[in-house]
């Protein structure tokens, strides 16, 4: 028997008597075998090597493509129309003790007293040209009459005859007729009539048993509107319209509420 060399160990014997050799592992992922099936190996996909592009680098815009940048628009300030420099407002006031007529400019200046007589001067109406004024006043026997004067109060004329009350005058668009409401006799109701500005050529439009108030002309002077009860059996007032040439009054409203004081637009 030969003695072993010191410092060296013989390789361990294998079961077969053959020493296993080291082998290199192939570049495959080994799948776990499935019972009854043949396992297969799938090669790994090799990663592509990135390359640098020679094109220029584009910096993205902070806004969406095609989106417009909103620009705030200044809101224009409303232009206030200057007050009329020549127009005047006529009204009734009891600041002097009883009701008299006054005029004032639209800016509140130029307060002027127009009438100064005993009794109540009320419901003034300026003519279309602004040169005359009509109103009702209780100057004699405490009965209301229609009066007319220049816009400054000069040349006062009593238009109705003081036999029965008359009030609420309104001018036609031509300035040649006045509509008003009044009694024809002590037992009748207030009805609508028209007359010339001097009180002549009176024409009664309504002949009702209930009062009619606040007549007003249409812009073409062909119609008149007013308010009152439809009949003695009704409890609420309505708005009516009637032809100036005469005819039947037509109700414009019909409800359970009081409708009053109509006025035409220009």
PDB file of C-alpha atoms in Angstrom:
ATOM      1  CA  UNK A   1       0.000   0.000   0.000  1.00  0.00           C
ATOM      2  CA  UNK A   2       1.293   3.311  -0.906  1.00  0.00           C
ATOM      3  CA  UNK A   3       1.225   6.050   1.753  1.00  0.00           C
ATOM      4  CA  UNK A   4      -0.587   9.274   0.934  1.00  0.00           C
ATOM      5  CA  UNK A   5       1.221  12.434   0.452  1.00  0.00           C
ATOM      6  CA  UNK A   6       0.941  14.798   3.390  1.00  0.00           C
ATOM      7  CA  UNK A   7      -1.220  17.892   2.710  1.00  0.00           C
ATOM      8  CA  UNK A   8      -3.338  16.341  -0.005  1.00  0.00           C
ATOM      9  CA  UNK A   9      -6.762  14.663   0.261  1.00  0.00           C
ATOM     10  CA  UNK A  10      -8.135  12.341  -2.310  1.00  0.00           C
ATOM     11  CA  UNK A  11     -11.520  13.309  -3.812  1.00  0.00           C
ATOM     12  CA  UNK A  12     -14.522  11.576  -2.279  1.00  0.00           C
ATOM     13  CA  UNK A  13     -15.797   8.686  -4.283  1.00  0.00           C
ATOM     14  CA  UNK A  14     -19.191   9.054  -6.017  1.00  0.00           C
ATOM     15  CA  UNK A  15     -21.932   6.515  -6.025  1.00  0.00           C
ATOM     16  CA  UNK A  16     -20.974   5.538  -9.520  1.00  0.00           C
ATOM     17  CA  UNK A  17     -17.379   5.861  -8.938  1.00  0.00           C
ATOM     18  CA  UNK A  18     -17.170   8.848 -11.269  1.00  0.00           C
ATOM     19  CA  UNK A  19     -16.271  12.260 -10.030  1.00  0.00           C
ATOM     20  CA  UNK A  20     -18.962  14.866 -11.189  1.00  0.00           C
ATOM     21  CA  UNK A  21     -17.700  17.601 -13.412  1.00  0.00           C
ATOM     22  CA  UNK A  22     -18.881  21.257 -12.981  1.00  0.00           C
ATOM     23  CA  UNK A  23     -21.188  22.415 -15.791  1.00  0.00           C
ATOM     24  CA  UNK A  24     -22.220  25.917 -16.851  1.00  0.00           C
ATOM     25  CA  UNK A  25     -25.914  26.824 -16.503  1.00  0.00           C
ATOM     26  CA  UNK A  26     -27.550  27.843 -19.768  1.00  0.00           C
ATOM     27  CA  UNK A  27     -29.276  31.227 -19.999  1.00  0.00           C
ATOM     28  CA  UNK A  28     -32.793  29.752 -19.605  1.00  0.00           C
ATOM     29  CA  UNK A  29     -35.460  30.016 -16.955  1.00  0.00           C
ATOM     30  CA  UNK A  30     -36.228  26.510 -15.809  1.00  0.00           C
ATOM     31  CA  UNK A  31     -39.935  25.907 -15.303  1.00  0.00           C
ATOM     32  CA  UNK A  32     -41.077  23.567 -12.568  1.00  0.00           C
ATOM     33  CA  UNK A  33     -42.164  20.290 -14.122  1.00  0.00           C
ATOM     34  CA  UNK A  34     -45.905  19.594 -14.182  1.00  0.00           C
ATOM     35  CA  UNK A  35     -47.065  16.039 -13.612  1.00  0.00           C
ATOM     36  CA  UNK A  36     -48.118  14.433 -16.894  1.00  0.00           C
ATOM     37  CA  UNK A  37     -46.712  17.299 -19.009  1.00  0.00           C
ATOM     38  CA  UNK A  38     -43.386  17.991 -20.553  1.00  0.00           C
ATOM     39  CA  UNK A  39     -41.670  21.030 -19.123  1.00  0.00           C
ATOM     40  CA  UNK A  40     -40.250  23.552 -21.505  1.00  0.00           C
ATOM     41  CA  UNK A  41     -37.782  26.354 -21.138  1.00  0.00           C
ATOM     42  CA  UNK A  42     -38.437  29.854 -22.371  1.00  0.00           C
ATOM     43  CA  UNK A  43     -35.419  31.953 -23.308  1.00  0.00           C
ATOM     44  CA  UNK A  44     -35.130  35.326 -21.586  1.00  0.00           C
ATOM     45  CA  UNK A  45     -35.717  38.280 -23.848  1.00  0.00           C
ATOM     46  CA  UNK A  46     -32.631  40.355 -24.007  1.00  0.00           C
ATOM     47  CA  UNK A  47     -33.128  44.009 -23.116  1.00  0.00           C
ATOM     48  CA  UNK A  48     -32.567  46.444 -25.955  1.00  0.00           C
ATOM     49  CA  UNK A  49     -29.638  48.693 -25.505  1.00  0.00           C
ATOM     50  CA  UNK A  50     -30.870  52.350 -25.353  1.00  0.00           C
ATOM     51  CA  UNK A  51     -29.371  54.710 -27.882  1.00  0.00           C
ATOM     52  CA  UNK A  52     -29.187  58.517 -27.763  1.00  0.00           C
ATOM     53  CA  UNK A  53     -31.274  60.383 -30.306  1.00  0.00           C
ATOM     54  CA  UNK A  54     -29.700  63.185 -32.243  1.00  0.00           C
ATOM     55  CA  UNK A  55     -33.012  65.119 -32.447  1.00  0.00           C
ATOM     56  CA  UNK A  56     -33.510  68.298 -30.418  1.00  0.00           C
ATOM     57  CA  UNK A  57     -35.214  68.071 -27.038  1.00  0.00           C
ATOM     58  CA  UNK A  58     -38.720  69.700 -26.983  1.00  0.00           C
ATOM     59  CA  UNK A  59     -39.849  71.343 -23.759  1.00  0.00           C
ATOM     60  CA  UNK A  60     -43.630  70.817 -23.273  1.00  0.00           C
ATOM     61  CA  UNK A  61     -45.853  73.914 -22.879  1.00  0.00           C
ATOM     62  CA  UNK A  62     -47.459  74.350 -19.465  1.00  0.00           C
ATOM     63  CA  UNK A  63     -50.849  74.970 -21.206  1.00  0.00           C
ATOM     64  CA  UNK A  64     -52.966  72.553 -23.174  1.00  0.00           C
ATOM     65  CA  UNK A  65     -52.418  72.790 -26.958  1.00  0.00           C
ATOM     66  CA  UNK A  66     -54.763  75.291 -28.543  1.00  0.00           C
ATOM     67  CA  UNK A  67     -56.042  76.633 -25.224  1.00  0.00           C
ATOM     68  CA  UNK A  68     -56.346  80.439 -25.186  1.00  0.00           C
ATOM     69  CA  UNK A  69     -55.194  82.334 -22.156  1.00  0.00           C
ATOM     70  CA  UNK A  70     -58.269  84.076 -20.633  1.00  0.00           C
ATOM     71  CA  UNK A  71     -57.991  87.843 -20.532  1.00  0.00           C
ATOM     72  CA  UNK A  72     -60.285  89.635 -18.062  1.00  0.00           C
ATOM     73  CA  UNK A  73     -62.552  92.180 -19.728  1.00  0.00           C
ATOM     74  CA  UNK A  74     -63.275  95.380 -17.881  1.00  0.00           C
ATOM     75  CA  UNK A  75     -67.012  95.896 -17.366  1.00  0.00           C
ATOM     76  CA  UNK A  76     -68.081  99.311 -18.671  1.00  0.00           C
ATOM     77  CA  UNK A  77     -69.637 101.620 -16.122  1.00  0.00           C
ATOM     78  CA  UNK A  78     -73.257 102.617 -16.891  1.00  0.00           C
ATOM     79  CA  UNK A  79     -73.640 106.120 -18.191  1.00  0.00           C
ATOM     80  CA  UNK A  80     -76.226 108.062 -16.238  1.00  0.00           C
ATOM     81  CA  UNK A  81     -78.492 110.123 -18.434  1.00  0.00           C
ATOM     82  CA  UNK A  82     -78.435 113.787 -17.470  1.00  0.00           C
ATOM     83  CA  UNK A  83     -81.726 115.163 -16.152  1.00  0.00           C
ATOM     84  CA  UNK A  84     -83.852 117.159 -18.523  1.00  0.00           C
ATOM     85  CA  UNK A  85     -82.817 120.804 -18.299  1.00  0.00           C
ATOM     86  CA  UNK A  86     -86.098 122.281 -19.557  1.00  0.00           C
ATOM     87  CA  UNK A  87     -88.774 119.842 -18.299  1.00  0.00           C
ATOM     88  CA  UNK A  88     -90.759 120.433 -15.122  1.00  0.00           C
ATOM     89  CA  UNK A  89     -92.830 118.279 -12.810  1.00  0.00           C
ATOM     90  CA  UNK A  90     -96.172 119.626 -11.591  1.00  0.00           C
ATOM     91  CA  UNK A  91     -97.722 118.324  -8.376  1.00  0.00           C
ATOM     92  CA  UNK A  92    -100.205 119.198  -5.617  1.00  0.00           C
ATOM     93  CA  UNK A  93     -99.131 119.999  -2.051  1.00  0.00           C
ATOM     94  CA  UNK A  94    -100.746 121.315   1.129  1.00  0.00           C
ATOM     95  CA  UNK A  95     -97.516 122.867   2.428  1.00  0.00           C
ATOM     96  CA  UNK A  96     -99.235 126.265   2.295  1.00  0.00           C
ATOM     97  CA  UNK A  97    -102.270 125.228   4.351  1.00  0.00           C
ATOM     98  CA  UNK A  98    -104.552 123.885   1.613  1.00  0.00           C
ATOM     99  CA  UNK A  99    -103.720 122.015  -1.581  1.00  0.00           C
ATOM    100  CA  UNK A 100    -102.114 124.191  -4.249  1.00  0.00           C
ATOM    101  CA  UNK A 101    -100.150 123.411  -7.413  1.00  0.00           C
ATOM    102  CA  UNK A 102     -96.350 123.587  -7.565  1.00  0.00           C
ATOM    103  CA  UNK A 103     -93.693 122.864 -10.167  1.00  0.00           C
ATOM    104  CA  UNK A 104     -90.141 121.604  -9.716  1.00  0.00           C
ATOM    105  CA  UNK A 105     -87.213 120.658 -11.959  1.00  0.00           C
ATOM    106  CA  UNK A 106     -86.157 116.988 -12.281  1.00  0.00           C
ATOM    107  CA  UNK A 107     -83.038 117.667 -10.204  1.00  0.00           C
ATOM    108  CA  UNK A 108     -85.147 118.996  -7.303  1.00  0.00           C
ATOM    109  CA  UNK A 109     -84.361 122.670  -7.846  1.00  0.00           C
ATOM    110  CA  UNK A 110     -86.591 125.544  -8.886  1.00  0.00           C
ATOM    111  CA  UNK A 111     -89.596 124.871  -6.642  1.00  0.00           C
ATOM    112  CA  UNK A 112     -92.327 127.297  -7.759  1.00  0.00           C
ATOM    113  CA  UNK A 113     -95.876 127.759  -6.504  1.00  0.00           C
ATOM    114  CA  UNK A 114     -98.381 127.908  -9.383  1.00  0.00           C
ATOM    115  CA  UNK A 115    -101.747 128.448  -7.665  1.00  0.00           C
ATOM    116  CA  UNK A 116    -102.656 130.178  -4.408  1.00  0.00           C
ATOM    117  CA  UNK A 117    -106.410 130.215  -3.998  1.00  0.00           C
ATOM    118  CA  UNK A 118    -108.850 128.935  -1.342  1.00  0.00           C
ATOM    119  CA  UNK A 119    -109.943 125.345  -1.861  1.00  0.00           C
ATOM    120  CA  UNK A 120    -108.087 122.241  -2.963  1.00  0.00           C
ATOM    121  CA  UNK A 121    -106.230 122.298  -6.316  1.00  0.00           C
ATOM    122  CA  UNK A 122    -105.455 118.691  -7.300  1.00  0.00           C
ATOM    123  CA  UNK A 123    -104.835 116.174 -10.128  1.00  0.00           C
ATOM    124  CA  UNK A 124    -102.832 118.464 -12.437  1.00  0.00           C
ATOM    125  CA  UNK A 125    -102.232 117.445 -16.066  1.00  0.00           C
ATOM    126  CA  UNK A 126     -99.876 119.239 -18.461  1.00  0.00           C
ATOM    127  CA  UNK A 127    -100.840 119.689 -22.114  1.00  0.00           C
ATOM    128  CA  UNK A 128     -98.713 117.757 -24.665  1.00  0.00           C
ATOM    129  CA  UNK A 129     -96.761 120.903 -25.580  1.00  0.00           C
ATOM    130  CA  UNK A 130     -96.195 121.734 -21.901  1.00  0.00           C
ATOM    131  CA  UNK A 131     -97.660 125.228 -22.260  1.00  0.00           C
ATOM    132  CA  UNK A 132    -100.955 124.691 -20.412  1.00  0.00           C
ATOM    133  CA  UNK A 133    -102.149 122.881 -17.345  1.00  0.00           C
ATOM    134  CA  UNK A 134    -105.566 121.469 -16.408  1.00  0.00           C
ATOM    135  CA  UNK A 135    -106.637 120.381 -12.937  1.00  0.00           C
ATOM    136  CA  UNK A 136    -109.679 120.119 -10.654  1.00  0.00           C
ATOM    137  CA  UNK A 137    -110.351 122.487  -7.753  1.00  0.00           C
ATOM    138  CA  UNK A 138    -113.058 123.050  -5.134  1.00  0.00           C
ATOM    139  CA  UNK A 139    -113.137 126.848  -5.245  1.00  0.00           C
ATOM    140  CA  UNK A 140    -116.883 127.465  -5.279  1.00  0.00           C
ATOM    141  CA  UNK A 141    -119.608 125.781  -3.203  1.00  0.00           C
ATOM    142  CA  UNK A 142    -117.137 123.017  -2.332  1.00  0.00           C
ATOM    143  CA  UNK A 143    -117.879 121.415  -5.721  1.00  0.00           C
ATOM    144  CA  UNK A 144    -114.992 120.216  -7.846  1.00  0.00           C
ATOM    145  CA  UNK A 145    -114.572 121.877 -11.262  1.00  0.00           C
ATOM    146  CA  UNK A 146    -112.049 121.585 -14.092  1.00  0.00           C
ATOM    147  CA  UNK A 147    -109.730 124.596 -14.477  1.00  0.00           C
ATOM    148  CA  UNK A 148    -107.168 125.495 -17.106  1.00  0.00           C
ATOM    149  CA  UNK A 149    -104.250 127.953 -17.084  1.00  0.00           C
ATOM    150  CA  UNK A 150    -100.838 128.625 -18.559  1.00  0.00           C
ATOM    151  CA  UNK A 151     -98.082 126.405 -17.195  1.00  0.00           C
ATOM    152  CA  UNK A 152     -96.908 129.186 -14.874  1.00  0.00           C
ATOM    153  CA  UNK A 153    -100.426 129.652 -13.416  1.00  0.00           C
ATOM    154  CA  UNK A 154    -101.365 132.762 -15.365  1.00  0.00           C
ATOM    155  CA  UNK A 155    -104.729 133.122 -17.122  1.00  0.00           C
ATOM    156  CA  UNK A 156    -106.827 130.780 -14.961  1.00  0.00           C
ATOM    157  CA  UNK A 157    -110.112 129.753 -16.611  1.00  0.00           C
ATOM    158  CA  UNK A 158    -112.895 127.623 -15.122  1.00  0.00           C
ATOM    159  CA  UNK A 159    -113.807 125.096 -17.815  1.00  0.00           C
ATOM    160  CA  UNK A 160    -116.827 123.321 -16.265  1.00  0.00           C
ATOM    161  CA  UNK A 161    -119.892 125.147 -14.972  1.00  0.00           C
ATOM    162  CA  UNK A 162    -119.924 124.099 -11.282  1.00  0.00           C
ATOM    163  CA  UNK A 163    -123.376 122.523 -11.554  1.00  0.00           C
ATOM    164  CA  UNK A 164    -122.022 119.029 -10.789  1.00  0.00           C
ATOM    165  CA  UNK A 165    -118.610 117.709  -9.703  1.00  0.00           C
ATOM    166  CA  UNK A 166    -115.953 117.157 -12.372  1.00  0.00           C
ATOM    167  CA  UNK A 167    -112.394 115.942 -11.827  1.00  0.00           C
ATOM    168  CA  UNK A 168    -109.434 113.949 -13.174  1.00  0.00           C
ATOM    169  CA  UNK A 169    -108.698 115.844 -16.435  1.00  0.00           C
ATOM    170  CA  UNK A 170    -106.389 114.397 -19.106  1.00  0.00           C
ATOM    171  CA  UNK A 171    -105.314 115.939 -22.439  1.00  0.00           C
ATOM    172  CA  UNK A 172    -105.671 114.340 -25.870  1.00  0.00           C
ATOM    173  CA  UNK A 173    -102.449 113.923 -27.853  1.00  0.00           C
ATOM    174  CA  UNK A 174    -103.392 116.867 -30.085  1.00  0.00           C
ATOM    175  CA  UNK A 175    -104.103 119.064 -27.054  1.00  0.00           C
ATOM    176  CA  UNK A 176    -107.566 120.038 -28.320  1.00  0.00           C
ATOM    177  CA  UNK A 177    -109.753 117.836 -26.074  1.00  0.00           C
ATOM    178  CA  UNK A 178    -109.921 117.012 -22.364  1.00  0.00           C
ATOM    179  CA  UNK A 179    -111.369 113.838 -20.881  1.00  0.00           C
ATOM    180  CA  UNK A 180    -112.670 113.846 -17.301  1.00  0.00           C
ATOM    181  CA  UNK A 181    -115.029 112.062 -14.941  1.00  0.00           C
ATOM    182  CA  UNK A 182    -118.072 113.741 -13.403  1.00  0.00           C
ATOM    183  CA  UNK A 183    -121.734 113.724 -12.532  1.00  0.00           C
ATOM    184  CA  UNK A 184    -124.478 114.685 -14.914  1.00  0.00           C
ATOM    185  CA  UNK A 185    -127.036 114.986 -12.109  1.00  0.00           C
ATOM    186  CA  UNK A 186    -127.030 114.471  -8.330  1.00  0.00           C
ATOM    187  CA  UNK A 187    -128.532 110.987  -8.583  1.00  0.00           C
ATOM    188  CA  UNK A 188    -126.090 109.587 -11.161  1.00  0.00           C
ATOM    189  CA  UNK A 189    -122.651 108.065 -10.760  1.00  0.00           C
ATOM    190  CA  UNK A 190    -119.325 109.467 -11.951  1.00  0.00           C
ATOM    191  CA  UNK A 191    -119.109 108.812 -15.709  1.00  0.00           C
ATOM    192  CA  UNK A 192    -116.546 109.531 -18.436  1.00  0.00           C
ATOM    193  CA  UNK A 193    -116.953 112.545 -20.751  1.00  0.00           C
ATOM    194  CA  UNK A 194    -114.819 114.555 -23.185  1.00  0.00           C
ATOM    195  CA  UNK A 195    -114.959 118.256 -24.100  1.00  0.00           C
ATOM    196  CA  UNK A 196    -113.024 120.954 -25.906  1.00  0.00           C
ATOM    197  CA  UNK A 197    -110.391 122.751 -23.836  1.00  0.00           C
ATOM    198  CA  UNK A 198    -112.792 125.700 -23.412  1.00  0.00           C
ATOM    199  CA  UNK A 199    -115.565 123.434 -22.052  1.00  0.00           C
ATOM    200  CA  UNK A 200    -117.666 123.311 -25.213  1.00  0.00           C
ATOM    201  CA  UNK A 201    -118.816 120.291 -27.231  1.00  0.00           C
ATOM    202  CA  UNK A 202    -119.193 117.858 -24.331  1.00  0.00           C
ATOM    203  CA  UNK A 203    -119.616 114.187 -25.170  1.00  0.00           C
ATOM    204  CA  UNK A 204    -120.550 111.576 -22.567  1.00  0.00           C
ATOM    205  CA  UNK A 205    -118.922 108.170 -23.181  1.00  0.00           C
ATOM    206  CA  UNK A 206    -120.315 106.057 -20.335  1.00  0.00           C
ATOM    207  CA  UNK A 207    -123.791 105.940 -18.801  1.00  0.00           C
ATOM    208  CA  UNK A 208    -123.269 103.497 -15.967  1.00  0.00           C
ATOM    209  CA  UNK A 209    -124.766 103.193 -12.503  1.00  0.00           C
ATOM    210  CA  UNK A 210    -121.325 102.782 -10.918  1.00  0.00           C
ATOM    211  CA  UNK A 211    -118.502 105.295 -10.714  1.00  0.00           C
ATOM    212  CA  UNK A 212    -115.780 105.550 -13.398  1.00  0.00           C
ATOM    213  CA  UNK A 213    -112.411 107.085 -12.505  1.00  0.00           C
ATOM    214  CA  UNK A 214    -108.972 108.116 -13.822  1.00  0.00           C
ATOM    215  CA  UNK A 215    -109.642 108.335 -17.580  1.00  0.00           C
ATOM    216  CA  UNK A 216    -106.589 108.440 -19.858  1.00  0.00           C
ATOM    217  CA  UNK A 217    -106.166 108.831 -23.639  1.00  0.00           C
ATOM    218  CA  UNK A 218    -104.417 106.380 -25.923  1.00  0.00           C
ATOM    219  CA  UNK A 219    -101.459 107.900 -27.844  1.00  0.00           C
ATOM    220  CA  UNK A 220    -103.563 108.110 -31.032  1.00  0.00           C
ATOM    221  CA  UNK A 221    -106.504 109.634 -29.089  1.00  0.00           C
ATOM    222  CA  UNK A 222    -108.889 106.941 -30.366  1.00  0.00           C
ATOM    223  CA  UNK A 223    -109.372 105.101 -27.079  1.00  0.00           C
ATOM    224  CA  UNK A 224    -109.798 105.940 -23.411  1.00  0.00           C
ATOM    225  CA  UNK A 225    -109.039 103.677 -20.480  1.00  0.00           C
ATOM    226  CA  UNK A 226    -110.432 104.010 -16.942  1.00  0.00           C
ATOM    227  CA  UNK A 227    -111.262 101.934 -13.876  1.00  0.00           C
ATOM    228  CA  UNK A 228    -114.404 101.170 -11.885  1.00  0.00           C
ATOM    229  CA  UNK A 229    -116.796  98.460 -10.750  1.00  0.00           C
ATOM    230  CA  UNK A 230    -118.237  96.240 -13.507  1.00  0.00           C
ATOM    231  CA  UNK A 231    -121.714  96.598 -11.962  1.00  0.00           C
ATOM    232  CA  UNK A 232    -123.507  97.406  -8.733  1.00  0.00           C
ATOM    233  CA  UNK A 233    -123.338  93.714  -7.860  1.00  0.00           C
ATOM    234  CA  UNK A 234    -119.532  93.496  -8.015  1.00  0.00           C
ATOM    235  CA  UNK A 235    -117.153  94.179  -5.159  1.00  0.00           C
ATOM    236  CA  UNK A 236    -113.803  94.581  -6.968  1.00  0.00           C
ATOM    237  CA  UNK A 237    -112.769  97.208  -9.513  1.00  0.00           C
ATOM    238  CA  UNK A 238    -111.460  96.440 -13.020  1.00  0.00           C
ATOM    239  CA  UNK A 239    -109.698  98.234 -15.904  1.00  0.00           C
ATOM    240  CA  UNK A 240    -111.814  99.170 -18.956  1.00  0.00           C
ATOM    241  CA  UNK A 241    -111.279 100.566 -22.446  1.00  0.00           C
ATOM    242  CA  UNK A 242    -113.794 102.428 -24.606  1.00  0.00           C
ATOM    243  CA  UNK A 243    -113.634 104.068 -28.071  1.00  0.00           C
ATOM    244  CA  UNK A 244    -113.584 107.869 -28.055  1.00  0.00           C
ATOM    245  CA  UNK A 245    -116.184 107.790 -30.833  1.00  0.00           C
ATOM    246  CA  UNK A 246    -118.551 105.977 -28.464  1.00  0.00           C
ATOM    247  CA  UNK A 247    -119.579 102.397 -27.896  1.00  0.00           C
ATOM    248  CA  UNK A 248    -119.429  99.709 -25.255  1.00  0.00           C
ATOM    249  CA  UNK A 249    -116.721  99.666 -22.613  1.00  0.00           C
ATOM    250  CA  UNK A 250    -114.660  96.474 -22.681  1.00  0.00           C
ATOM    251  CA  UNK A 251    -113.126  95.097 -19.477  1.00  0.00           C
ATOM    252  CA  UNK A 252    -109.384  94.443 -19.745  1.00  0.00           C
ATOM    253  CA  UNK A 253    -109.167  92.711 -16.372  1.00  0.00           C
ATOM    254  CA  UNK A 254    -111.525  90.333 -14.615  1.00  0.00           C
ATOM    255  CA  UNK A 255    -110.442  88.863 -11.303  1.00  0.00           C
ATOM    256  CA  UNK A 256    -111.047  88.936  -7.568  1.00  0.00           C
ATOM    257  CA  UNK A 257    -108.589  91.811  -6.973  1.00  0.00           C
ATOM    258  CA  UNK A 258    -108.948  95.604  -7.227  1.00  0.00           C
ATOM    259  CA  UNK A 259    -107.316  96.987 -10.411  1.00  0.00           C
ATOM    260  CA  UNK A 260    -107.045 100.790 -10.641  1.00  0.00           C
ATOM    261  CA  UNK A 261    -105.339 103.869 -12.147  1.00  0.00           C
ATOM    262  CA  UNK A 262    -104.419 102.756 -15.706  1.00  0.00           C
ATOM    263  CA  UNK A 263    -101.991 104.777 -17.856  1.00  0.00           C
ATOM    264  CA  UNK A 264    -100.983 104.467 -21.529  1.00  0.00           C
ATOM    265  CA  UNK A 265     -97.381 104.153 -22.662  1.00  0.00           C
ATOM    266  CA  UNK A 266     -96.274 106.757 -25.252  1.00  0.00           C
TER     267      UNK A 266
END
